[in-house]
Amino acid sequence: MRPVDIEALTVPGIPALRGDLLLTAVSRPDLKTNSYRGALRKVDLGGGGEGPWTHGAKDSAPAISPDGRWVAFLRAGEGSGRVAKPQVHVIPAAGGDAKRITDLPLGAGAPVWAPDSRRVAFVARVPEAGRYGTENADGETPEPGEEAPRHIKNLFYRVDDAGFLNDRPQRLFVVDTAAALDEEEELAELTPLTDDRADVDHPSWTDDGEHVLFTAPRDWAAEDTVRSDVYAVPAGGGEPRLLVRSLGTADRPVVAPDGSILFYGTEFSGQEEIARNTGLWQASWPSGAEPSSPRRLTDVETVDCDNAASAPVVVGDEVLVVVRTRGAAELRAVPLDADLAELKTLRHLAGERTAVKSFAVDGERIVAVIGTPESSGDVVLLSDGEPRVLTDYSKALRDTGILPLEELDTTAPDGYPVHGWIVRPEGDGPHPVVLMVHGGPFAPYEWKVFDEAQVLAAAGYAVVLGNPRGSAGYGESHGRSIVHGFGTVDADDLLALLDEALKLPNLDSDRVGVMGGSYGGFMTSWLAAHHGGRFRAAWSERAVNAWDSFVGSSDIGWFFAGGYVGDDPDEQRKRSPLTYAGKIDIPFMVVHSEQDWRCPLEQAQRMYVALRQNGVAAEFLLFPGEGHELTRSGLPRHRVQRFDAVLAWWGRHL
């Protein structure tokens, strides 16, 4: 795989299924337009392939109405302004022209159909007058730099890749699609069902269509919090009601056929949100004014639900969820009457040594989007007998040459098991080696195609990928083992995995580099300072280098740093790679994005200046206009330029 081959990374979104109609939105980087292009695709459930169903350049988030007559989806146009934002459109399921039913300044979120197939709910950010291209009280539309100052009175006021929050809160809307489809003139102005005090998310409907469930910050964000709860509001308007007070966080609530409420959630005390397994929870609909208390259906230690994959879905007496485990993302079934069920007791439907990215259910029919070591994601029919792959979106990717993931197992010096992979180049070698460290740290490398490893391996480098202590998918205790211990057992695990890889034939142990982003950037800086003799050079990207300034400059620093490192200034300095910059003596590339709010730019600047002042051969690669997610969702040309720089760096040093 070459850098420009990112155009072959066609990724399907969450599928929509109703009867014989199966739709998914696909997206891929397009270098010519320097954007992500995609449309809705119709997939033949009989295995007859797939084809285009809409012809927009940026269509996504299909949702089929319960009666099967309509499809709501998001379409973003070209250019700028409202037309370029994702707006809700509706199209007949039998085919025809799409009709836009929203005209919101900043666009809309994914639509969710009501049971009557006449209304959709969604969330959307609503800007204050005079911001983000809207008119102020004087009828003027200020340029961004001319907008009024932001008056901030809370800590959770901005998020990387989203922007400022308080001046464009995310609010809940319900649209009568039947009325909107009948309108000949301009679309009516929409009135949100929630106010502007806090962001709301994850709407879903009650079976009678009378209420919309959603999540919101604890006590409507009256105080700084990382906690969230489940609320409901009458679909016709009224006061929101607190339904479930979680024991930490709540995501993607749905009403089960028995009337109970299911949701994903974490459990913690104080602001200790970090490194917690996400479980499946159930609560009754409250009969009185007091909210319900939930019970956890899944085990705290062994079950970590992926709340980004899909909302929980009830099938019979079970709930389908995606669970992260040992580098896989598996579709599992949780009994509705479960009580802290362990992973080994949950029925397995799909995902062994693969990654289930999303799924959809209609009756007894189940489809899932599954990524594999040879695919960035395809639609798979899981019911009706043996699993059947219905699409081949990664054919072009495979044609570029996909190298296999080889599993690695070893033990750390203290006897702890360490798991990972290596991707080796073709040919006899000896090949130089790059140890690559993921971000998070409570995240995993997975059993699926990883473009960064493929590009490096195609260029002749063996790439070692590991899930050391601190990673997700190996138990909550595994993830929390580096709390107040960054750079300890996690570093031991990574070096043990590297040593295990270097036992393989055709690898050159004298030509080894280390690279990573975010937490992986932290670890790259840390290893360069404490184990620099193991490496020829380092590539540290969007890194945390100094916890003292991260606390106040990062969008999550106010709780993340204390949770992982603690509040003691001496301990923060002890766990900061910047403290040990004087020990680094290998060539060192600092890479960052100008608009990174997760690990702000000053983290890179401080490290770069310290290294240069110490006489290190340090360089600084700075991407304009990008945020923390550059390598995953940045502008396609920037992604290629970064790959070119990566290959040039390792070409010089390895």
XYZ file of C-alpha atoms in Angstrom:
654
model
C 0.000 0.000 0.000
C 1.391 3.396 -1.011
C 0.407 6.705 0.620
C -1.888 7.636 -2.288
C -3.684 4.311 -1.872
C -5.685 5.757 1.023
C -8.220 6.418 -1.762
C -8.890 2.675 -1.688
C -9.969 2.829 1.969
C -13.705 2.541 1.355
C -15.437 2.387 4.725
C -19.115 1.433 5.178
C -21.138 3.163 7.881
C -23.878 1.807 10.137
C -26.226 -0.219 7.916
C -30.015 0.269 7.679
C -32.217 -2.794 7.205
C -35.974 -3.138 6.685
C -37.482 -6.096 4.867
C -35.445 -6.714 1.728
C -33.973 -3.211 1.656
C -30.418 -3.035 2.988
C -28.572 0.264 2.730
C -25.210 1.490 3.904
C -23.310 4.724 3.392
C -19.751 4.356 2.154
C -17.034 6.966 2.475
C -13.561 7.246 1.006
C -10.833 9.877 0.781
C -10.693 11.690 -2.548
C -7.380 13.360 -3.329
C -8.657 15.312 -6.327
C -11.256 17.210 -4.297
C -9.272 16.892 -1.034
C -12.395 15.691 0.758
C -14.313 12.580 1.751
C -16.883 11.404 -0.790
C -19.659 8.940 -0.313
C -23.188 7.903 -1.211
C -25.799 5.427 -0.080
C -25.360 1.954 -1.519
C -28.011 -0.750 -1.823
C -26.833 -4.228 -0.897
C -28.552 -7.352 -2.247
C -29.419 -9.644 0.660
C -29.374 -12.577 -1.737
C -25.685 -12.098 -2.443
C -26.107 -10.412 -5.819
C -23.699 -7.596 -5.013
C -24.360 -3.925 -4.382
C -24.729 -0.675 -6.246
C -25.375 3.057 -5.875
C -28.725 4.055 -4.397
C -28.174 7.810 -4.144
C -25.888 9.991 -6.211
C -24.922 12.753 -3.816
C -21.245 13.355 -3.174
C -21.603 13.353 0.618
C -24.587 11.219 1.637
C -24.607 9.353 4.944
C -26.608 7.973 7.897
C -29.485 6.156 6.166
C -32.545 5.290 8.274
C -35.503 3.332 6.869
C -38.962 4.161 8.239
C -40.733 1.427 10.239
C -43.361 1.021 7.522
C -40.604 0.602 4.930
C -41.884 3.433 2.712
C -39.249 6.111 3.305
C -35.545 6.584 3.828
C -34.184 9.540 5.762
C -30.507 10.364 5.415
C -27.978 13.193 5.614
C -26.735 15.001 2.516
C -24.049 17.670 2.436
C -23.550 19.718 -0.713
C -20.595 21.447 -2.274
C -19.527 25.013 -1.585
C -20.115 26.765 1.733
C -22.916 27.831 4.042
C -25.990 25.800 4.925
C -26.009 23.879 1.668
C -22.578 22.458 2.495
C -23.733 21.207 5.908
C -25.343 17.770 6.346
C -29.114 18.325 6.174
C -31.838 15.715 6.634
C -33.321 14.504 3.359
C -36.140 12.026 2.746
C -36.551 9.807 -0.309
C -39.136 7.119 -1.170
C -37.792 3.641 -0.472
C -39.070 2.596 -3.889
C -36.898 5.281 -5.495
C -37.368 8.856 -6.603
C -36.096 12.319 -5.813
C -34.776 13.228 -2.379
C -36.452 16.155 -0.588
C -34.527 18.253 1.911
C -36.519 18.764 5.126
C -34.045 20.772 7.245
C -32.236 24.038 6.667
C -30.107 24.488 9.779
C -27.060 26.791 9.877
C -24.668 24.090 11.084
C -26.472 21.059 9.703
C -28.163 18.148 11.450
C -27.272 14.853 13.079
C -28.363 11.376 12.032
C -32.166 11.027 11.751
C -34.140 8.521 13.856
C -37.647 7.526 12.754
C -40.679 7.599 15.030
C -42.851 4.460 15.158
C -45.550 6.226 13.077
C -43.115 6.686 10.133
C -44.201 10.359 9.942
C -41.591 12.022 12.156
C -37.847 11.954 12.650
C -35.789 13.041 15.637
C -32.225 14.302 15.493
C -29.809 16.576 17.316
C -28.238 19.683 15.816
C -25.978 22.477 16.983
C -27.769 25.831 17.131
C -25.440 28.857 16.991
C -25.911 32.081 18.874
C -26.963 34.940 16.636
C -23.958 36.524 14.976
C -21.757 33.441 15.123
C -20.731 30.819 12.587
C -22.087 32.680 9.605
C -25.411 33.786 11.108
C -26.788 37.303 11.400
C -26.501 39.281 14.630
C -29.152 41.545 16.121
C -28.132 44.311 13.708
C -28.642 42.131 10.641
C -24.907 41.804 10.044
C -22.973 38.566 9.495
C -19.604 39.019 11.202
C -16.462 37.288 9.983
C -15.151 34.704 12.496
C -12.474 37.076 13.758
C -15.029 39.832 14.262
C -17.478 37.861 16.387
C -18.250 38.996 19.933
C -16.114 37.514 22.730
C -17.143 34.164 24.163
C -18.213 34.366 27.802
C -17.149 31.003 29.292
C -18.303 29.856 32.731
C -17.651 26.110 32.666
C -14.770 23.689 32.042
C -16.335 21.540 29.329
C -16.528 24.354 26.807
C -14.728 22.985 23.738
C -13.925 19.642 22.113
C -11.278 18.746 19.560
C -12.604 18.379 16.012
C -15.966 19.843 17.109
C -15.020 23.301 18.338
C -16.524 25.553 20.968
C -19.705 24.239 22.566
C -21.405 26.892 24.693
C -22.126 29.238 21.796
C -23.664 26.448 19.663
C -25.299 23.929 22.023
C -26.498 20.629 20.614
C -30.291 20.509 20.880
C -33.024 18.004 20.124
C -35.454 18.405 17.214
C -38.457 16.517 15.874
C -39.645 17.114 12.313
C -42.985 16.099 10.827
C -41.677 14.567 7.613
C -45.124 14.229 6.055
C -45.754 17.960 6.429
C -42.251 18.843 5.254
C -42.623 16.695 2.150
C -45.858 18.506 1.266
C -44.318 21.972 1.531
C -43.823 23.781 -1.749
C -42.152 26.881 -0.361
C -39.279 27.478 2.041
C -38.886 25.074 4.925
C -40.518 26.115 8.171
C -38.251 27.249 10.999
C -37.758 24.437 13.496
C -38.206 24.799 17.241
C -35.909 22.662 19.394
C -37.369 20.518 22.166
C -34.463 21.196 24.532
C -32.987 24.468 25.712
C -29.488 25.869 25.314
C -28.073 25.034 28.745
C -26.405 21.759 27.763
C -25.615 19.475 24.847
C -27.946 16.507 24.353
C -27.298 13.384 22.293
C -28.394 9.888 21.184
C -32.146 10.336 20.542
C -34.481 7.333 20.386
C -38.259 6.895 20.534
C -40.668 5.189 22.883
C -42.824 2.524 21.248
C -45.934 4.730 21.420
C -44.137 7.651 19.784
C -45.056 9.954 22.661
C -41.538 10.612 23.973
C -37.971 10.914 22.749
C -35.191 9.588 24.960
C -31.750 11.173 24.966
C -28.667 11.657 27.125
C -27.492 14.880 28.746
C -24.912 15.958 31.337
C -25.713 15.360 34.997
C -28.151 17.962 36.347
C -28.265 19.628 32.948
C -24.611 20.732 33.312
C -25.383 22.954 36.308
C -21.858 22.129 37.506
C -18.712 20.931 35.751
C -19.151 17.204 35.235
C -18.174 14.213 33.120
C -21.315 12.362 34.226
C -24.391 11.906 32.068
C -27.920 10.558 32.519
C -30.964 9.412 30.531
C -33.802 11.883 29.943
C -37.051 11.964 27.986
C -39.094 14.810 26.530
C -42.621 14.767 25.037
C -42.337 14.601 21.250
C -44.822 17.444 20.974
C -42.888 19.646 23.370
C -42.680 20.004 27.133
C -40.273 19.756 30.037
C -37.527 17.110 29.896
C -37.749 14.453 32.579
C -34.863 12.618 34.224
C -35.516 8.897 33.727
C -32.303 7.200 34.858
C -29.528 8.520 37.040
C -26.450 6.592 35.975
C -23.519 5.539 38.137
C -21.162 7.350 35.771
C -22.061 7.900 32.129
C -24.964 6.932 29.871
C -24.964 6.495 26.071
C -27.436 5.368 23.384
C -30.575 4.712 25.464
C -33.375 2.641 23.919
C -36.682 1.310 25.199
C -36.932 -2.493 25.226
C -40.146 -4.308 24.227
C -40.914 -4.880 27.917
C -40.825 -1.115 28.546
C -37.490 -1.088 30.357
C -34.647 1.236 29.359
C -31.347 -0.145 28.055
C -28.189 1.920 27.662
C -24.409 1.731 27.587
C -22.658 3.186 30.600
C -19.580 3.370 32.760
C -19.336 3.402 36.543
C -16.937 5.507 38.612
C -16.651 7.858 41.557
C -15.807 11.554 41.362
C -14.296 12.479 37.988
C -12.566 9.101 37.564
C -13.972 8.451 34.104
C -10.735 7.222 32.583
C -10.053 3.558 31.709
C -13.494 2.187 32.606
C -15.147 -0.669 30.745
C -18.451 0.300 29.157
C -21.233 -2.020 30.263
C -24.827 -2.734 29.245
C -27.332 -1.415 31.799
C -31.071 -1.769 32.328
C -33.538 0.366 34.285
C -37.294 0.472 34.671
C -39.337 3.404 33.412
C -39.887 5.432 36.608
C -43.447 5.368 37.927
C -43.051 8.483 40.020
C -41.056 11.682 40.084
C -37.820 10.026 41.165
C -35.487 8.618 38.490
C -34.800 4.902 38.293
C -31.613 3.267 39.498
C -30.024 1.024 36.856
C -28.559 -2.444 37.192
C -25.563 -3.647 35.234
C -26.197 -6.659 32.999
C -22.546 -7.258 32.047
C -19.420 -7.965 34.054
C -17.290 -4.957 34.987
C -13.960 -6.656 34.355
C -14.432 -8.758 31.206
C -17.099 -6.970 29.119
C -16.264 -3.677 27.380
C -19.062 -2.637 25.010
C -18.231 -0.482 22.004
C -20.838 2.273 22.309
C -19.774 3.753 18.962
C -20.767 0.648 17.004
C -24.577 0.679 17.325
C -27.245 1.130 19.974
C -28.190 -2.037 21.878
C -30.820 -4.084 20.027
C -33.226 -6.560 21.622
C -33.741 -9.813 19.744
C -36.042 -12.189 21.599
C -34.820 -12.451 25.166
C -31.304 -11.177 24.370
C -29.633 -7.839 23.689
C -27.057 -7.586 20.900
C -23.942 -5.503 21.611
C -20.391 -5.214 20.271
C -17.689 -6.114 22.793
C -13.977 -5.321 22.531
C -11.768 -8.250 23.504
C -8.123 -9.100 22.794
C -7.898 -6.998 19.652
C -11.253 -8.189 18.308
C -14.637 -6.483 18.332
C -17.229 -9.218 18.662
C -21.009 -9.217 18.314
C -22.361 -10.834 21.469
C -25.815 -11.548 22.903
C -26.561 -10.530 26.495
C -29.578 -12.189 28.192
C -32.143 -9.618 29.310
C -32.171 -11.214 32.742
C -28.377 -11.232 33.031
C -26.675 -10.093 36.212
C -23.052 -9.036 35.714
C -22.628 -11.670 33.008
C -19.012 -12.474 32.148
C -17.821 -12.378 28.547
C -17.348 -16.157 28.334
C -21.064 -16.671 29.080
C -22.338 -14.381 26.274
C -23.412 -16.017 23.032
C -20.991 -15.225 20.199
C -22.420 -14.172 16.835
C -19.461 -12.689 14.938
C -16.081 -11.044 15.264
C -13.484 -13.680 16.101
C -10.154 -12.229 14.998
C -12.061 -9.491 13.175
C -13.681 -6.190 14.160
C -17.454 -5.717 14.058
C -17.816 -1.998 13.405
C -21.629 -1.717 13.386
C -24.747 -3.819 12.933
C -28.477 -3.662 12.220
C -31.401 -5.966 12.936
C -34.826 -6.450 11.332
C -36.844 -9.259 12.874
C -34.572 -12.282 12.994
C -32.277 -10.996 10.250
C -28.935 -9.516 11.342
C -26.350 -7.707 9.219
C -23.023 -6.320 10.370
C -20.145 -4.292 8.981
C -16.999 -6.257 9.761
C -13.385 -5.240 9.253
C -10.742 -7.931 8.871
C -6.973 -8.099 8.385
C -7.755 -7.999 4.636
C -10.651 -5.517 4.644
C -11.468 -2.076 5.978
C -15.087 -3.224 6.311
C -17.717 -5.216 4.429
C -21.403 -5.946 4.987
C -22.029 -9.470 6.262
C -25.356 -11.297 6.630
C -25.194 -13.199 9.926
C -28.597 -14.898 9.936
C -30.129 -17.333 7.446
C -27.438 -19.957 8.036
C -23.683 -19.456 7.674
C -22.357 -15.862 7.680
C -22.240 -14.523 4.132
C -20.164 -11.556 2.975
C -22.402 -9.423 0.748
C -19.949 -6.746 -0.435
C -16.342 -6.411 -1.513
C -15.506 -2.800 -0.759
C -11.837 -3.604 -0.138
C -11.045 -5.211 -3.481
C -9.187 -2.097 -4.633
C -7.355 -2.050 -1.309
C -6.311 -5.681 -1.645
C -5.130 -4.971 -5.168
C -2.607 -2.527 -3.687
C -1.117 -5.402 -1.699
C -2.180 -6.144 1.882
C 0.421 -7.808 4.101
C -0.736 -10.195 6.838
C -1.042 -9.519 10.567
C 1.111 -12.039 12.440
C 0.143 -12.502 16.071
C 2.768 -12.097 18.805
C 2.555 -13.289 22.413
C 5.178 -12.844 25.090
C 5.599 -11.935 28.752
C 6.874 -8.785 30.441
C 9.745 -8.924 32.949
C 7.218 -9.329 35.792
C 5.582 -12.291 34.047
C 2.535 -10.391 32.736
C 1.231 -11.598 29.331
C 1.688 -9.192 26.401
C -0.222 -9.409 23.131
C 0.328 -7.800 19.750
C 1.164 -8.276 16.101
C 3.830 -7.711 13.499
C 3.374 -6.798 9.846
C 6.443 -7.895 7.885
C 7.529 -6.810 4.410
C 7.982 -9.215 1.554
C 11.514 -10.274 0.673
C 14.483 -11.748 2.475
C 15.574 -8.756 4.545
C 17.064 -8.083 6.972
C 14.308 -5.514 7.420
C 14.462 -2.420 9.632
C 11.822 -2.355 12.384
C 9.400 0.295 13.639
C 7.708 -0.075 17.021
C 4.329 1.673 16.662
C 2.319 2.711 19.751
C -1.416 3.457 19.695
C -3.167 6.391 21.322
C -5.718 6.396 24.100
C -4.209 4.809 26.070
C -7.545 3.022 26.758
C -7.882 1.869 23.149
C -6.648 -1.163 21.188
C -4.991 -2.083 17.974
C -7.417 -4.495 16.297
C -7.679 -7.439 13.927
C -8.299 -5.260 10.878
C -6.433 -3.421 8.149
C -4.366 -0.566 9.570
C -3.218 1.807 6.849
C -0.190 3.104 8.771
C 1.274 -0.361 9.255
C 0.526 -1.331 5.642
C 2.211 1.741 4.151
C 5.356 1.220 6.217
C 5.501 -2.520 5.563
C 5.071 -1.989 1.821
C 8.062 0.358 1.973
C 10.217 -2.324 3.591
C 9.748 -1.837 7.336
C 8.578 -4.487 9.782
C 5.947 -2.873 12.022
C 5.399 -4.066 15.594
C 1.958 -3.277 17.053
C 1.070 -3.988 20.658
C -1.670 -3.585 23.246
C 0.347 -3.043 26.426
C -1.103 -2.525 29.866
C -3.332 0.525 29.696
C -5.015 -0.681 26.478
C -8.696 -1.593 26.167
C -10.123 -5.039 25.517
C -8.113 -7.080 28.018
C -10.093 -6.361 31.158
C -10.680 -3.167 33.108
C -7.801 -3.972 35.473
C -5.485 -4.214 32.437
C -6.623 -0.755 31.343
C -6.310 0.780 34.798
C -2.925 -0.777 35.606
C -1.116 2.384 34.447
C -3.265 4.838 36.409
C -0.650 6.934 38.252
C 1.950 4.842 36.438
C 2.452 6.134 32.891
C 5.790 4.972 31.537
C 6.145 1.978 33.887
C 4.635 -1.419 33.048
C 3.304 -0.117 29.731
C 6.860 0.632 28.629
C 7.981 -2.788 29.891
C 5.264 -4.496 27.848
C 6.164 -2.662 24.647
C 9.861 -3.419 24.942
C 9.107 -7.076 25.713
C 6.966 -7.280 22.583
C 9.723 -5.637 20.542
C 12.230 -8.177 21.872
C 9.870 -11.010 20.931
C 9.494 -9.624 17.417
C 13.248 -9.316 16.980
C 13.560 -13.078 17.509
C 11.924 -13.555 14.125
C 14.187 -14.144 11.114
C 15.048 -11.439 8.616
C 14.708 -8.487 11.018
C 17.564 -6.081 11.723
C 17.831 -5.419 15.473
C 20.360 -2.636 14.808
C 17.873 -0.587 12.786
C 14.871 0.071 15.021
C 12.703 3.169 15.320
C 9.763 4.105 17.521
C 6.680 6.146 16.638
C 3.194 6.901 17.928
C 0.508 9.528 18.322
C -1.295 11.030 21.331
C -0.568 8.597 24.179
C 1.598 6.851 21.590
C 3.430 10.153 21.155
C 3.904 10.338 24.919
C 5.327 6.824 24.912
C 7.603 7.601 21.971
C 9.025 10.582 23.852
C 9.284 8.517 27.046
C 11.076 5.592 25.399
C 13.443 7.941 23.571
C 14.431 9.463 26.915
C 14.616 6.299 29.036
C 15.525 3.625 26.475
C 17.015 5.680 23.656
C 19.800 3.170 23.083
C 17.226 0.766 21.668
C 16.308 3.098 18.800
C 17.943 4.901 15.901
C 15.307 7.670 15.772
C 11.840 8.657 16.984
C 8.642 10.096 15.460
C 6.450 11.618 18.199
C 3.066 12.844 17.036
C 0.319 14.922 18.751
C 1.928 13.930 22.033
C 1.347 14.681 25.688
C 4.766 15.880 26.810
C 4.037 18.025 29.890
C 1.142 17.299 32.245
C 1.328 20.637 34.071
C 0.276 22.682 31.047
C -1.914 19.893 29.610
C -4.239 20.260 32.604
C -5.338 23.724 31.544
C -4.786 23.706 27.791
C -6.363 20.388 26.694
C -10.104 20.076 26.147
C -10.076 17.081 28.523
C -7.056 18.050 30.614
C -9.091 19.242 33.596
C -10.151 15.662 34.454
C -7.957 13.388 32.313
C -4.619 14.438 33.794
C -5.795 14.087 37.374
C -7.350 10.718 36.637
C -4.265 9.219 35.032
C -1.382 11.064 36.684
C -2.777 12.832 39.752
C -2.855 16.445 40.836
C 0.501 16.629 42.591
C 2.831 18.939 40.592
C 5.893 16.853 41.438
C 4.233 13.685 40.185
C 3.110 15.470 37.026
C 6.686 16.521 36.324
C 7.902 12.994 37.089
C 5.521 11.570 34.486
C 6.235 14.200 31.812
C 8.605 13.333 28.942
C 9.594 17.014 28.790
C 11.279 16.602 32.178
C 13.686 14.125 30.590
C 14.270 15.908 27.297
C 17.922 16.300 28.261
C 18.353 12.529 28.104
C 17.217 12.294 24.475
C 20.086 12.114 22.000
C 18.579 10.369 18.965
C 17.115 12.140 15.907
C 13.627 13.208 16.912
C 10.691 14.343 14.781
C 7.977 16.377 16.530
C 4.691 16.262 14.578
C 1.584 18.248 15.427
C -1.524 19.964 14.078
C -2.196 23.662 14.576
C -5.801 23.152 15.699
C -5.218 20.183 18.001
C -7.224 20.842 21.176
C -6.783 17.352 22.657
C -3.003 17.621 22.932
C -2.548 21.337 22.275
C 0.209 22.750 20.109
C 2.210 23.997 23.090
C 2.936 20.352 23.992
C 4.888 20.016 20.745
C 6.484 23.447 20.897
C 7.898 22.952 24.379
C 9.446 19.605 23.490
C 10.854 20.840 20.185
C 12.495 23.893 21.767
C 13.961 21.819 24.615
C 15.452 19.300 22.198
C 16.951 21.935 19.911
C 18.428 23.785 22.860
C 20.014 20.499 23.947
C 21.621 20.025 20.547
C 19.407 17.140 19.430
C 18.776 16.669 15.716
C 15.121 17.559 16.195
C 12.705 18.641 13.471
C 9.150 19.970 13.629
C 6.389 19.057 11.166
C 3.306 21.248 11.664
C 0.018 20.757 9.793
C -2.169 23.852 9.362
C -5.907 23.658 9.953
C -5.898 20.113 11.330
C -6.963 18.761 14.718
C -6.071 15.709 16.757
C -7.635 13.310 14.226
C -5.337 14.153 11.300
C -4.201 10.573 10.630
C -7.774 9.238 10.612
C -9.987 11.997 9.235
C -7.717 14.862 8.243
C -7.732 16.313 4.753
C -6.732 13.509 2.362
C -3.803 15.482 0.914
C -2.474 16.166 4.398
C -2.686 12.458 5.156
C -0.642 11.659 2.055
C 1.866 14.434 2.799
C 2.265 13.039 6.313
C 2.885 9.535 4.949
C 5.463 10.920 2.541
C 7.206 12.637 5.456
C 7.089 9.441 7.552
C 8.716 7.427 4.770
C 11.332 10.116 4.173
C 12.177 10.215 7.904
C 12.645 6.478 8.258
C 14.419 6.353 4.930
C 17.040 8.737 6.336
C 17.410 7.049 9.727
C 16.683 3.355 9.209
